[in-house]
PDB file of C-alpha atoms in Angstrom:
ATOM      1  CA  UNK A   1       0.000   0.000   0.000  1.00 66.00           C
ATOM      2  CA  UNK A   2       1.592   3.412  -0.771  1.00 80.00           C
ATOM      3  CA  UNK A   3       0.848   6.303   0.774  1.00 91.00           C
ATOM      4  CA  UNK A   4      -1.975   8.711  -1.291  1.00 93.00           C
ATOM      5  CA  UNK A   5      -1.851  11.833   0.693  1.00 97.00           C
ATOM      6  CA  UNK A   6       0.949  14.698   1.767  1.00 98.00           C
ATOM      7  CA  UNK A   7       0.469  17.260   3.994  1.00 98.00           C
ATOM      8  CA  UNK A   8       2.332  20.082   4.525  1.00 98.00           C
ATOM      9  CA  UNK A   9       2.541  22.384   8.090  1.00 98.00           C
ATOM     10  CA  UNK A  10       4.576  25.406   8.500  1.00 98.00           C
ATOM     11  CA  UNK A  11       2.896  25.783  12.319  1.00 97.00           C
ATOM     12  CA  UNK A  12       2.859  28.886  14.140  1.00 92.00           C
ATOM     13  CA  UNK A  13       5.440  27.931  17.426  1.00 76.00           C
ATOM     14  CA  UNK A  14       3.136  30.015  19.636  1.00 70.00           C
ATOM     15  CA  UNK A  15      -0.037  28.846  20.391  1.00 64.00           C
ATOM     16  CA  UNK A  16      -1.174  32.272  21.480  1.00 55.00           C
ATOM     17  CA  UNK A  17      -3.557  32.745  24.672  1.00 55.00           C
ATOM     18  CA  UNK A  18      -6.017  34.184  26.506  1.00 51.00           C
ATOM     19  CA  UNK A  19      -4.229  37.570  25.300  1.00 52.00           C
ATOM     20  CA  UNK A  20      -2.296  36.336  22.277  1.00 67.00           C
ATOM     21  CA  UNK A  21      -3.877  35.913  18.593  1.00 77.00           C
ATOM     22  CA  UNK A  22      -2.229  32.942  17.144  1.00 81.00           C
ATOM     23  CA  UNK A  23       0.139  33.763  14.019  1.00 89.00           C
ATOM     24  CA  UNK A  24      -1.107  31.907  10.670  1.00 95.00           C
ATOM     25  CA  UNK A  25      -0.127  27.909   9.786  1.00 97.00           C
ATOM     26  CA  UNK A  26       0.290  27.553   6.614  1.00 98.00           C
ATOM     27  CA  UNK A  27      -1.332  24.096   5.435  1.00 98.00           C
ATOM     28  CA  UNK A  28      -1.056  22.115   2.173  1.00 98.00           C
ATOM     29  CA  UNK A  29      -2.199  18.849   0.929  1.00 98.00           C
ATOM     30  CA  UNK A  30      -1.174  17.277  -2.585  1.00 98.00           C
ATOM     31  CA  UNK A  31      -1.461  13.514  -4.134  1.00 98.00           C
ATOM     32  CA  UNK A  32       0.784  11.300  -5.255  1.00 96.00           C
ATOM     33  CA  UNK A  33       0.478  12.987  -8.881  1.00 97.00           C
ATOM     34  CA  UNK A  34       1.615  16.383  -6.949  1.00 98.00           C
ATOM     35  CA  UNK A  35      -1.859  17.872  -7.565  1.00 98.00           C
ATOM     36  CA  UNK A  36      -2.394  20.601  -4.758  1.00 98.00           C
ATOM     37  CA  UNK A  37      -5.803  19.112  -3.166  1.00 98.00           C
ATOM     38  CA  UNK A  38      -6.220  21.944  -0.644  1.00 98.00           C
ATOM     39  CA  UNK A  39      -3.941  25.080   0.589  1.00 98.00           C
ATOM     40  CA  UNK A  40      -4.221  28.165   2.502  1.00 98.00           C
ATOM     41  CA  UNK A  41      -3.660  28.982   6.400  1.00 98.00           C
ATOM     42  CA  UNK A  42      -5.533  28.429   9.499  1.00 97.00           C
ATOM     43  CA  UNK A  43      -5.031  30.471  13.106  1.00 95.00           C
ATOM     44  CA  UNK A  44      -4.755  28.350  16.609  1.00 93.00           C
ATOM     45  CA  UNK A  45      -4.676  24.348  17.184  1.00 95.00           C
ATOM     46  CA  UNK A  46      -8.206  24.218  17.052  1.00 95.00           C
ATOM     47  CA  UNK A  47      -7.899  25.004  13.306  1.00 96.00           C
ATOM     48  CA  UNK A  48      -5.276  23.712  12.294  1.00 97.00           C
ATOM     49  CA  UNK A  49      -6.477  20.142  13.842  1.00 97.00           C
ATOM     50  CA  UNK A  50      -9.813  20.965  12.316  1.00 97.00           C
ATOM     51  CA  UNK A  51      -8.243  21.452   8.649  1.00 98.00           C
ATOM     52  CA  UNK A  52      -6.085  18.314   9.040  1.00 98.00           C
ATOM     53  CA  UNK A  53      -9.431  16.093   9.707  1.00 96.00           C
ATOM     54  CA  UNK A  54     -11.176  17.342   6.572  1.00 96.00           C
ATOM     55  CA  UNK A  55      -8.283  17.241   4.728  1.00 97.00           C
ATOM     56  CA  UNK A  56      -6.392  13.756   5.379  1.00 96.00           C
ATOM     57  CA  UNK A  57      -7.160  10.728   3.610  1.00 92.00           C
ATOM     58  CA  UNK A  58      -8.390   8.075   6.079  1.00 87.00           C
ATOM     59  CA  UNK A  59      -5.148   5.484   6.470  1.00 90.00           C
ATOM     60  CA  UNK A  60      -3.546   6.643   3.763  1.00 95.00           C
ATOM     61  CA  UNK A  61      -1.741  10.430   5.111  1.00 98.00           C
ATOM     62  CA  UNK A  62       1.540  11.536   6.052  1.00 98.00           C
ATOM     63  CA  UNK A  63       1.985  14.819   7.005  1.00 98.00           C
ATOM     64  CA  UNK A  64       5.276  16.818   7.803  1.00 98.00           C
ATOM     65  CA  UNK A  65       5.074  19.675  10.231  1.00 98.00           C
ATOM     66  CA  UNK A  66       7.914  22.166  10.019  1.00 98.00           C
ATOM     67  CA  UNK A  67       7.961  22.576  14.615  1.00 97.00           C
ATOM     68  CA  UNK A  68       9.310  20.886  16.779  1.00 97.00           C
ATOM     69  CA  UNK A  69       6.930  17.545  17.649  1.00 98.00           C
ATOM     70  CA  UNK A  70       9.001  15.861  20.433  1.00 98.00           C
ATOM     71  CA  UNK A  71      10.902  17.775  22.623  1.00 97.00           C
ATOM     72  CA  UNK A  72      12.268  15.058  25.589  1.00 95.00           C
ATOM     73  CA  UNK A  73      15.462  17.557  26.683  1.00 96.00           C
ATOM     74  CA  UNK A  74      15.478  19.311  29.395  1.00 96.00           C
ATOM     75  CA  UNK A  75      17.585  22.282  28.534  1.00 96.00           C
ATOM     76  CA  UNK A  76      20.162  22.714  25.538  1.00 96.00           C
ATOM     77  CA  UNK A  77      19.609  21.713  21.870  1.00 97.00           C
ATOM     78  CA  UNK A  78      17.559  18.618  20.728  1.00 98.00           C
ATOM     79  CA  UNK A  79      20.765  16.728  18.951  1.00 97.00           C
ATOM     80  CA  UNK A  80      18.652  16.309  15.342  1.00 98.00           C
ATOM     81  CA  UNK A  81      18.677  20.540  15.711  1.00 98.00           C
ATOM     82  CA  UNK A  82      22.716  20.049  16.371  1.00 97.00           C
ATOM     83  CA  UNK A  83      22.831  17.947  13.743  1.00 98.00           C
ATOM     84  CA  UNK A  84      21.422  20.280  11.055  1.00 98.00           C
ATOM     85  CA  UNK A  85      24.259  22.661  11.714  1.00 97.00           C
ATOM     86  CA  UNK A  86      26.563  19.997  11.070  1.00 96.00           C
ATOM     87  CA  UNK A  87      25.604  18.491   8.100  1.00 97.00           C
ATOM     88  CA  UNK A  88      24.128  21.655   6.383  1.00 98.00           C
ATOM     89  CA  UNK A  89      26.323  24.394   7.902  1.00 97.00           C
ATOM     90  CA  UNK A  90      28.338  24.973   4.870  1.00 97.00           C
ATOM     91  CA  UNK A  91      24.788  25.701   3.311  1.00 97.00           C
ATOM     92  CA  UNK A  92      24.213  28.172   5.849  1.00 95.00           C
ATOM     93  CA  UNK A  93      21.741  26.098   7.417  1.00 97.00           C
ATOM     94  CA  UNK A  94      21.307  26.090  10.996  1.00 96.00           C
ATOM     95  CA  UNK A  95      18.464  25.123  13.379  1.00 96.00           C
ATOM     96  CA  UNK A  96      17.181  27.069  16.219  1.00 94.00           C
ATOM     97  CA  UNK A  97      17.485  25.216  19.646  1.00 96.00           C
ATOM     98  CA  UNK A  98      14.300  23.756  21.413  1.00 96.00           C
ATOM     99  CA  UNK A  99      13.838  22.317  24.854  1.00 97.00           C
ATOM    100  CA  UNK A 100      11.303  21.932  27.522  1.00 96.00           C
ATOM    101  CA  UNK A 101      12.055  25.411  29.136  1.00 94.00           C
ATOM    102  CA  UNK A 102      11.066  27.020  25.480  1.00 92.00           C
ATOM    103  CA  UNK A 103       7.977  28.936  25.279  1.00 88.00           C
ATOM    104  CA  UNK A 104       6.845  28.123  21.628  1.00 87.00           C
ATOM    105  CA  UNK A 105       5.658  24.342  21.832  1.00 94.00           C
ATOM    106  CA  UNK A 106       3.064  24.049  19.648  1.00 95.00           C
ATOM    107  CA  UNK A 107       4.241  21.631  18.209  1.00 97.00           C
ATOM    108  CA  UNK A 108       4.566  19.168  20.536  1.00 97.00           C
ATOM    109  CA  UNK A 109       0.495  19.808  22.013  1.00 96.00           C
ATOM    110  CA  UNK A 110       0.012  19.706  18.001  1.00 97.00           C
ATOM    111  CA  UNK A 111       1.302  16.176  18.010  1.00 98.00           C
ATOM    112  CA  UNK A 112      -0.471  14.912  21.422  1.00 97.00           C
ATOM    113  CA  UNK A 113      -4.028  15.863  20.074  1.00 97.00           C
ATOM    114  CA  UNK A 114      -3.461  14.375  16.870  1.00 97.00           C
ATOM    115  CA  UNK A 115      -2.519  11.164  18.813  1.00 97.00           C
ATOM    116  CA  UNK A 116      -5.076  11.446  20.577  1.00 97.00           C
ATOM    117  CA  UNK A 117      -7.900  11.481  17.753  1.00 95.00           C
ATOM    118  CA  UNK A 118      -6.072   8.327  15.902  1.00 96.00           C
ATOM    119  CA  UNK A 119      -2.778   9.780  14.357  1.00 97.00           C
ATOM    120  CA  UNK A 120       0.554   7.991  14.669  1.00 97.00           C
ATOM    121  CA  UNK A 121       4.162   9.780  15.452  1.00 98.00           C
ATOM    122  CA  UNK A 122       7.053   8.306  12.970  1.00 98.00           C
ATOM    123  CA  UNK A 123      10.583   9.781  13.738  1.00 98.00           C
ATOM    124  CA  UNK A 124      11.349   7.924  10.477  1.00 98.00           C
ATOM    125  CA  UNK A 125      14.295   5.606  11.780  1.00 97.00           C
ATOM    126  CA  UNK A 126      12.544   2.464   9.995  1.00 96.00           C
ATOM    127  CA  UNK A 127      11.855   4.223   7.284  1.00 97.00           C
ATOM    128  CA  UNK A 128       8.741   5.334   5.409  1.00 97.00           C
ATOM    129  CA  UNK A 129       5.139   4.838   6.348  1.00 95.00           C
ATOM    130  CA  UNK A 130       3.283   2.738   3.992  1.00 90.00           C
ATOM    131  CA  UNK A 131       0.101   3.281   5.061  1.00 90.00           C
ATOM    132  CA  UNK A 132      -2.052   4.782   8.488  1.00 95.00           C
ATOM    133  CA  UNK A 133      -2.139   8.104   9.119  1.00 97.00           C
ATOM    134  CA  UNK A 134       1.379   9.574  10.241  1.00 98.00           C
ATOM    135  CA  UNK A 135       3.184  13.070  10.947  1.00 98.00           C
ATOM    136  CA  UNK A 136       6.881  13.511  11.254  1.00 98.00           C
ATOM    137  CA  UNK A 137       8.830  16.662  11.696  1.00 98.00           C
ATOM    138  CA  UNK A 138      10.683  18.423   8.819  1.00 98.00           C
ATOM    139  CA  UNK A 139      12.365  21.610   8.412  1.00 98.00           C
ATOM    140  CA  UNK A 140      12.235  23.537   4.802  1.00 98.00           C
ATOM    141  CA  UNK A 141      15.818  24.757   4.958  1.00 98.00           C
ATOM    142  CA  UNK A 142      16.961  21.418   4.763  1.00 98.00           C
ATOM    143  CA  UNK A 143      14.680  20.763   1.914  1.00 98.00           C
ATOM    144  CA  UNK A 144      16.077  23.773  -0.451  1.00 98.00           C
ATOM    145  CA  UNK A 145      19.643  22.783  -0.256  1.00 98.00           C
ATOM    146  CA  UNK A 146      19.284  19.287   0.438  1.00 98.00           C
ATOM    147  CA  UNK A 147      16.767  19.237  -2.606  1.00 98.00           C
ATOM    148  CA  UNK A 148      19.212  19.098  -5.883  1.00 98.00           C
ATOM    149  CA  UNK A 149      16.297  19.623  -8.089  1.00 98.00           C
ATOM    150  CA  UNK A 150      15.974  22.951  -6.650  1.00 98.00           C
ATOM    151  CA  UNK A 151      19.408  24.086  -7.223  1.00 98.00           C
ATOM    152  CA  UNK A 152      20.530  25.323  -3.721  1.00 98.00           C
ATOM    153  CA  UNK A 153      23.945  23.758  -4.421  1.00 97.00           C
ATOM    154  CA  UNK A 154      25.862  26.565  -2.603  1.00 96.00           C
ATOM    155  CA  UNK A 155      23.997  28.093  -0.084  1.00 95.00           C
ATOM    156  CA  UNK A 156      20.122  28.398   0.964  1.00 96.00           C
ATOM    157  CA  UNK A 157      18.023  31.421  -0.396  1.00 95.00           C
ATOM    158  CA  UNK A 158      17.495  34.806   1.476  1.00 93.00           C
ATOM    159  CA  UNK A 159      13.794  34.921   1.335  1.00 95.00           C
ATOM    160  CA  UNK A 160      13.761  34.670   5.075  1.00 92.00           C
ATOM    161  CA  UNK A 161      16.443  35.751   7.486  1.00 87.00           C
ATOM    162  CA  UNK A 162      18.408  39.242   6.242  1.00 88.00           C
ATOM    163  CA  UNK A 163      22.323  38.607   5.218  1.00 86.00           C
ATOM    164  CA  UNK A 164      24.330  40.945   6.628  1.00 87.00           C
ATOM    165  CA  UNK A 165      25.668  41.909   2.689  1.00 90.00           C
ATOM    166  CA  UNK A 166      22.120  43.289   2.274  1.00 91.00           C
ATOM    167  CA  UNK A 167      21.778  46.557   4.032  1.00 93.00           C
ATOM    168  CA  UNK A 168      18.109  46.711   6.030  1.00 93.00           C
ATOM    169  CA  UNK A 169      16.804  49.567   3.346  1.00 93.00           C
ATOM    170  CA  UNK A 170      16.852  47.541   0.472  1.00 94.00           C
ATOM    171  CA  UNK A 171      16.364  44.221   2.124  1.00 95.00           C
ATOM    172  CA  UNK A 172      12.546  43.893   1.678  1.00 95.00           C
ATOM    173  CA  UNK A 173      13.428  44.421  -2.153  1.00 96.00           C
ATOM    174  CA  UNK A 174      15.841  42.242  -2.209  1.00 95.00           C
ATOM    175  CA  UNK A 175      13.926  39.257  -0.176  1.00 96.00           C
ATOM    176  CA  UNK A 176      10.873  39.931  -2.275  1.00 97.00           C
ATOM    177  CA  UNK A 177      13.204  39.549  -5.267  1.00 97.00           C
ATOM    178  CA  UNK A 178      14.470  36.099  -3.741  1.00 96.00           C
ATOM    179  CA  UNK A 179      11.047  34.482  -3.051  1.00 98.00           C
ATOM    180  CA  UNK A 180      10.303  34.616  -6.446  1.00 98.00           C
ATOM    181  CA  UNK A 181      12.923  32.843  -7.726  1.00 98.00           C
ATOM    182  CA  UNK A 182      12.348  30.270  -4.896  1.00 98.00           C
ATOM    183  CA  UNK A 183       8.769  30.053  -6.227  1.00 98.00           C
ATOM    184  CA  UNK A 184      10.251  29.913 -10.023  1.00 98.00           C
ATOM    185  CA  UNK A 185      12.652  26.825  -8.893  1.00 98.00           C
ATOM    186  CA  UNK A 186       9.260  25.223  -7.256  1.00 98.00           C
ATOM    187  CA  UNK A 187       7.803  25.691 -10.550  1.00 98.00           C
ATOM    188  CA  UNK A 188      10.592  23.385 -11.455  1.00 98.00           C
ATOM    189  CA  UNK A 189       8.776  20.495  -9.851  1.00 98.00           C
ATOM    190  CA  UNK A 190       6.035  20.092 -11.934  1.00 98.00           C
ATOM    191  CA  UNK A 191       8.520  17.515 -13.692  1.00 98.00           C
ATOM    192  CA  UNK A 192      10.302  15.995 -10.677  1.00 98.00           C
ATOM    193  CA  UNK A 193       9.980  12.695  -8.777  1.00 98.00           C
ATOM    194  CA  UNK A 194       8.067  13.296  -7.130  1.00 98.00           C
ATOM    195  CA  UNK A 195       6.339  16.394  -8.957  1.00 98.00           C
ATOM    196  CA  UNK A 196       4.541  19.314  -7.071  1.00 98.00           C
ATOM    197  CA  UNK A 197       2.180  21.323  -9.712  1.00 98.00           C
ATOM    198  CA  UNK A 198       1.647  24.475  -8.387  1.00 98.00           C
ATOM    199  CA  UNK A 199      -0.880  25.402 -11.256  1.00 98.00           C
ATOM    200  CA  UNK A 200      -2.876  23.327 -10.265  1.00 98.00           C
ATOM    201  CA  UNK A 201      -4.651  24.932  -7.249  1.00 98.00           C
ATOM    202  CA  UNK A 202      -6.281  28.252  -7.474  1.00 98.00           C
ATOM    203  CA  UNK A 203      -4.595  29.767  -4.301  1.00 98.00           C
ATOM    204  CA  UNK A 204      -0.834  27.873  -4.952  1.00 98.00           C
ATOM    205  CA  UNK A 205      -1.591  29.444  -8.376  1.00 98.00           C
ATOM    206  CA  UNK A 206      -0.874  32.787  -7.683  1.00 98.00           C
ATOM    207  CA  UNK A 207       2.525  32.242  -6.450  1.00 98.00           C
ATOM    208  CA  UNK A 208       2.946  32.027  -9.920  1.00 98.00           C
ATOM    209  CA  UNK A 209       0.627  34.966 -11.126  1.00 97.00           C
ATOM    210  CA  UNK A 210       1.679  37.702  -8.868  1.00 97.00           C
ATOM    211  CA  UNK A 211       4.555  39.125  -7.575  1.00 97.00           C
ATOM    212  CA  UNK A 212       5.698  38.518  -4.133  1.00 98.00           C
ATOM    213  CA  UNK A 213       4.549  41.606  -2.013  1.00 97.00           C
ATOM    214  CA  UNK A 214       7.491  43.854   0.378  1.00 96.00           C
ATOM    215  CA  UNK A 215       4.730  45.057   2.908  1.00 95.00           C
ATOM    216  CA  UNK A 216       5.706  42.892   6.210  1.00 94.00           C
ATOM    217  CA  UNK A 217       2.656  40.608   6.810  1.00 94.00           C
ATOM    218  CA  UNK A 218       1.554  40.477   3.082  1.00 96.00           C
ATOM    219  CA  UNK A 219       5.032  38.522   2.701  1.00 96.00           C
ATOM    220  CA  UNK A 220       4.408  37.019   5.635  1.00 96.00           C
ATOM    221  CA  UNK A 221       1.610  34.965   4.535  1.00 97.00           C
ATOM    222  CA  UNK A 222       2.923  34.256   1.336  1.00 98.00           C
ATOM    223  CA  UNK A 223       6.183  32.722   3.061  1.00 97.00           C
ATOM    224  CA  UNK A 224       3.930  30.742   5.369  1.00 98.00           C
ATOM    225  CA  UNK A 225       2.227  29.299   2.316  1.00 98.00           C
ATOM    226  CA  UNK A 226       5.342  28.314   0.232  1.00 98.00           C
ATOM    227  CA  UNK A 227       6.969  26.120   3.172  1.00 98.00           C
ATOM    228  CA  UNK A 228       3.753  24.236   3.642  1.00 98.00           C
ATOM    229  CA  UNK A 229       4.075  23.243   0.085  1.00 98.00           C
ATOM    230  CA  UNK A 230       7.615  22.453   0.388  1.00 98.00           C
ATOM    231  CA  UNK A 231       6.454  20.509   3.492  1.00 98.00           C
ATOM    232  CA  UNK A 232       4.139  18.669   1.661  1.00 98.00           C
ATOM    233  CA  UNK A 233       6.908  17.975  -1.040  1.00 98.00           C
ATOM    234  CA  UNK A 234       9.264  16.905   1.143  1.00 98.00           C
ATOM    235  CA  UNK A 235       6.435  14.530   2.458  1.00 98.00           C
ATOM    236  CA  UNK A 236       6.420  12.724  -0.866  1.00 98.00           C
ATOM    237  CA  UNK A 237       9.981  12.637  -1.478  1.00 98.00           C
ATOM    238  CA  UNK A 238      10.648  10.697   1.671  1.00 98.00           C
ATOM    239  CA  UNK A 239       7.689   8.241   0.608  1.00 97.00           C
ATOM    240  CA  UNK A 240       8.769   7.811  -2.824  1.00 97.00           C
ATOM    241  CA  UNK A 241      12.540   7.376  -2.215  1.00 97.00           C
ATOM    242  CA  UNK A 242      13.126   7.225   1.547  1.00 97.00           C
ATOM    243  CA  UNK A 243      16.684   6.849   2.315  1.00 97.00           C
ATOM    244  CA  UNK A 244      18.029   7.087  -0.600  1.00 98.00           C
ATOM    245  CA  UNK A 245      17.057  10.593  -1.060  1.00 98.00           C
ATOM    246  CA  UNK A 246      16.870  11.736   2.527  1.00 98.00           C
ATOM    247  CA  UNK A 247      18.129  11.367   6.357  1.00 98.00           C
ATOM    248  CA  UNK A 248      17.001  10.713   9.691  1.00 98.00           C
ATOM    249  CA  UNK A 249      18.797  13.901  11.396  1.00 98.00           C
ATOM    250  CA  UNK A 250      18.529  12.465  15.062  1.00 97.00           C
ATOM    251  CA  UNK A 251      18.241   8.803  14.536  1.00 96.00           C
ATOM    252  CA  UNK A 252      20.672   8.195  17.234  1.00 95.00           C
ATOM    253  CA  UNK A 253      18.499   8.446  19.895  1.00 95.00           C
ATOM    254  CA  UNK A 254      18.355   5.501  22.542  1.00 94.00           C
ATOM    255  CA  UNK A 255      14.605   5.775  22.742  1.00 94.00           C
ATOM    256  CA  UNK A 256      12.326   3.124  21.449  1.00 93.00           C
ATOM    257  CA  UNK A 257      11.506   3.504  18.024  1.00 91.00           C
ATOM    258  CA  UNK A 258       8.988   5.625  16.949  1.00 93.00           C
ATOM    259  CA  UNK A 259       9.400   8.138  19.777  1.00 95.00           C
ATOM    260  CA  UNK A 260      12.566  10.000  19.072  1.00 97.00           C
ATOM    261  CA  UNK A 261      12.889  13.812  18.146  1.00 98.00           C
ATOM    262  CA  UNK A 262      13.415  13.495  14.648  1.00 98.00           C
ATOM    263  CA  UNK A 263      13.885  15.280  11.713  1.00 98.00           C
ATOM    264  CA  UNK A 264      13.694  14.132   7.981  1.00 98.00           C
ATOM    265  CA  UNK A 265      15.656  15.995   6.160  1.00 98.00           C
ATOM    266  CA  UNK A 266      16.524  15.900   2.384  1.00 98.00           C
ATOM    267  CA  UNK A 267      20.090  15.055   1.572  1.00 98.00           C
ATOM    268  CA  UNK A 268      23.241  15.344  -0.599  1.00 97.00           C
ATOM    269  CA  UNK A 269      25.999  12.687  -0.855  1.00 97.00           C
ATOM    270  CA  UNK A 270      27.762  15.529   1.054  1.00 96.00           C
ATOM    271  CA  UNK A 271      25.223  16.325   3.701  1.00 97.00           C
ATOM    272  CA  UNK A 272      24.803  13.096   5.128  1.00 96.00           C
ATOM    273  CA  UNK A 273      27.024  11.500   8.308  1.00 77.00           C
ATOM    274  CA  UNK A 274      30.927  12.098   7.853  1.00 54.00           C
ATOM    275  CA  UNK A 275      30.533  14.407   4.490  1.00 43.00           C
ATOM    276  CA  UNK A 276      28.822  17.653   5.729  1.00 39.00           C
ATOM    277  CA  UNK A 277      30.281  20.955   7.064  1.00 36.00           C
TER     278      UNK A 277
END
């Protein structure tokens, strides 16, 4: 049995409160022929859980949430964050750190009510789901440079975090200029294995038709939008090829199986164990 569904998840870390609106999720789902089934954004758990039981196909989802989903340390860096830094560092590819003292777990209650209402946890050390309905954790940096059909081979875009070469007046030019030519290399996929057909959904769509905006939240929710797709991508890369194509950043862990903090990262010859940075 294969897998029919991907999801993608680029979840708001903040859950928000009784004084707090939560920031947008960006959600996307596609099928194995990369055809976006549903995309947009959601606001709060509630939502986002909501979205994710319309959405799914009964035993046959996996969905990859760019947050953290287990966090079991204490204090310090989960290692699969240290190990990002490591093997994608000369990418300029780091990780932020996440442990039980951090204030932005969504993620992890993300994970227990999905549990809860029938999902499964896979930290991906025995490889890919064939069937049920699973989440794993991913990160989208690791997905643009670890991705060679998206040409990152030096370093990853600037669409998010300002270089210091780019002085702060022109930087929301120059990011705005950068995210489209991320969403021109998505494009790309529409002929990859697996593909990812941006056309082919009226929202994903106008990624394509208009140009990315510099106001602050406009690009905001455009950004939120693109790594749920990528999510979703990398979702179906890791079913289609597995380890061949990707790594298990984490898989180290003396926990039982299936309960690790994991994350599934595309990969280089060059990023994985003994090659990277």
């Amino acid at each position: 049995m294969e897998t029919e569904r991907f999801i993608g998840i680029d979840l708001a870390w903040a859950h928000g409160g009784t004084r707090a609106r939560p920031n947008e999720t960006g959600v996307a789902a596609v099928d194995r022929s990369g055809v976006v089934l549903e995309c947009g954004w959601t606001r709060g758990l509630g939502e986002t859980m909501s979205w994710l039981a319309r959405t799914a196909a009964d035993g046959s989802t996996l969905a990859f949430v760019d947050a953290p989903l287990v966090v079991d340390n204490p204090a310090g860096q989960r290692p699969c964050e240290r190990e990002v830094g490591q093997r994608y560092g000369r990418w300029k590819v780091s990780a932020n750190s996440t442990n039980q003292s951090s204030p932005r777990l969504a993620g992890v209650l993300l994970r227990e009510g999905l549990q809860q209402s029938g999902w499964v946890y896979d930290d991906g050390r025995g490889g890919p789901p064939t069937g049920g309905t699973v989440m794993s954790e991913c990160y989208p940096y690791t997905t643009l440079v670890g991705a060679h059909e998206l040409g990152y081979d030096q370093e990853r875009p600037t669409y998010k975090r300002r270089p210091a070469r780019v002085p702060t007046a022109q930087w929301r030019a120059v990011r705005a200029a950068e995210c489209d030519s991320l969403i021109a290399r998505m494009a790309g996929l529409a002929t990859a294995d697996p593909p990812l057909l941006l056309a082919s959904h009226p929202v994903s769509r106008r990624l394509l038709d208009e140009p990315s905006p510099q106001r602050a939240a406009d690009y905001k929710h455009r950004e939120d939008l693109i790594d749920a797709l990528l999510c979703a991508w990398t979702a179906a890369l890791w079913s289609r090829h597995g380890p061949v194509r990707c790594q298990v950043l984490g898989a180290d862990s003396p926990v039982p199986p299936g309960r690790a903090a994991t994350i599934i990262a595309p990969a280089r010859p060059e990023q994985r164990r003994g090659d990277g940075a």
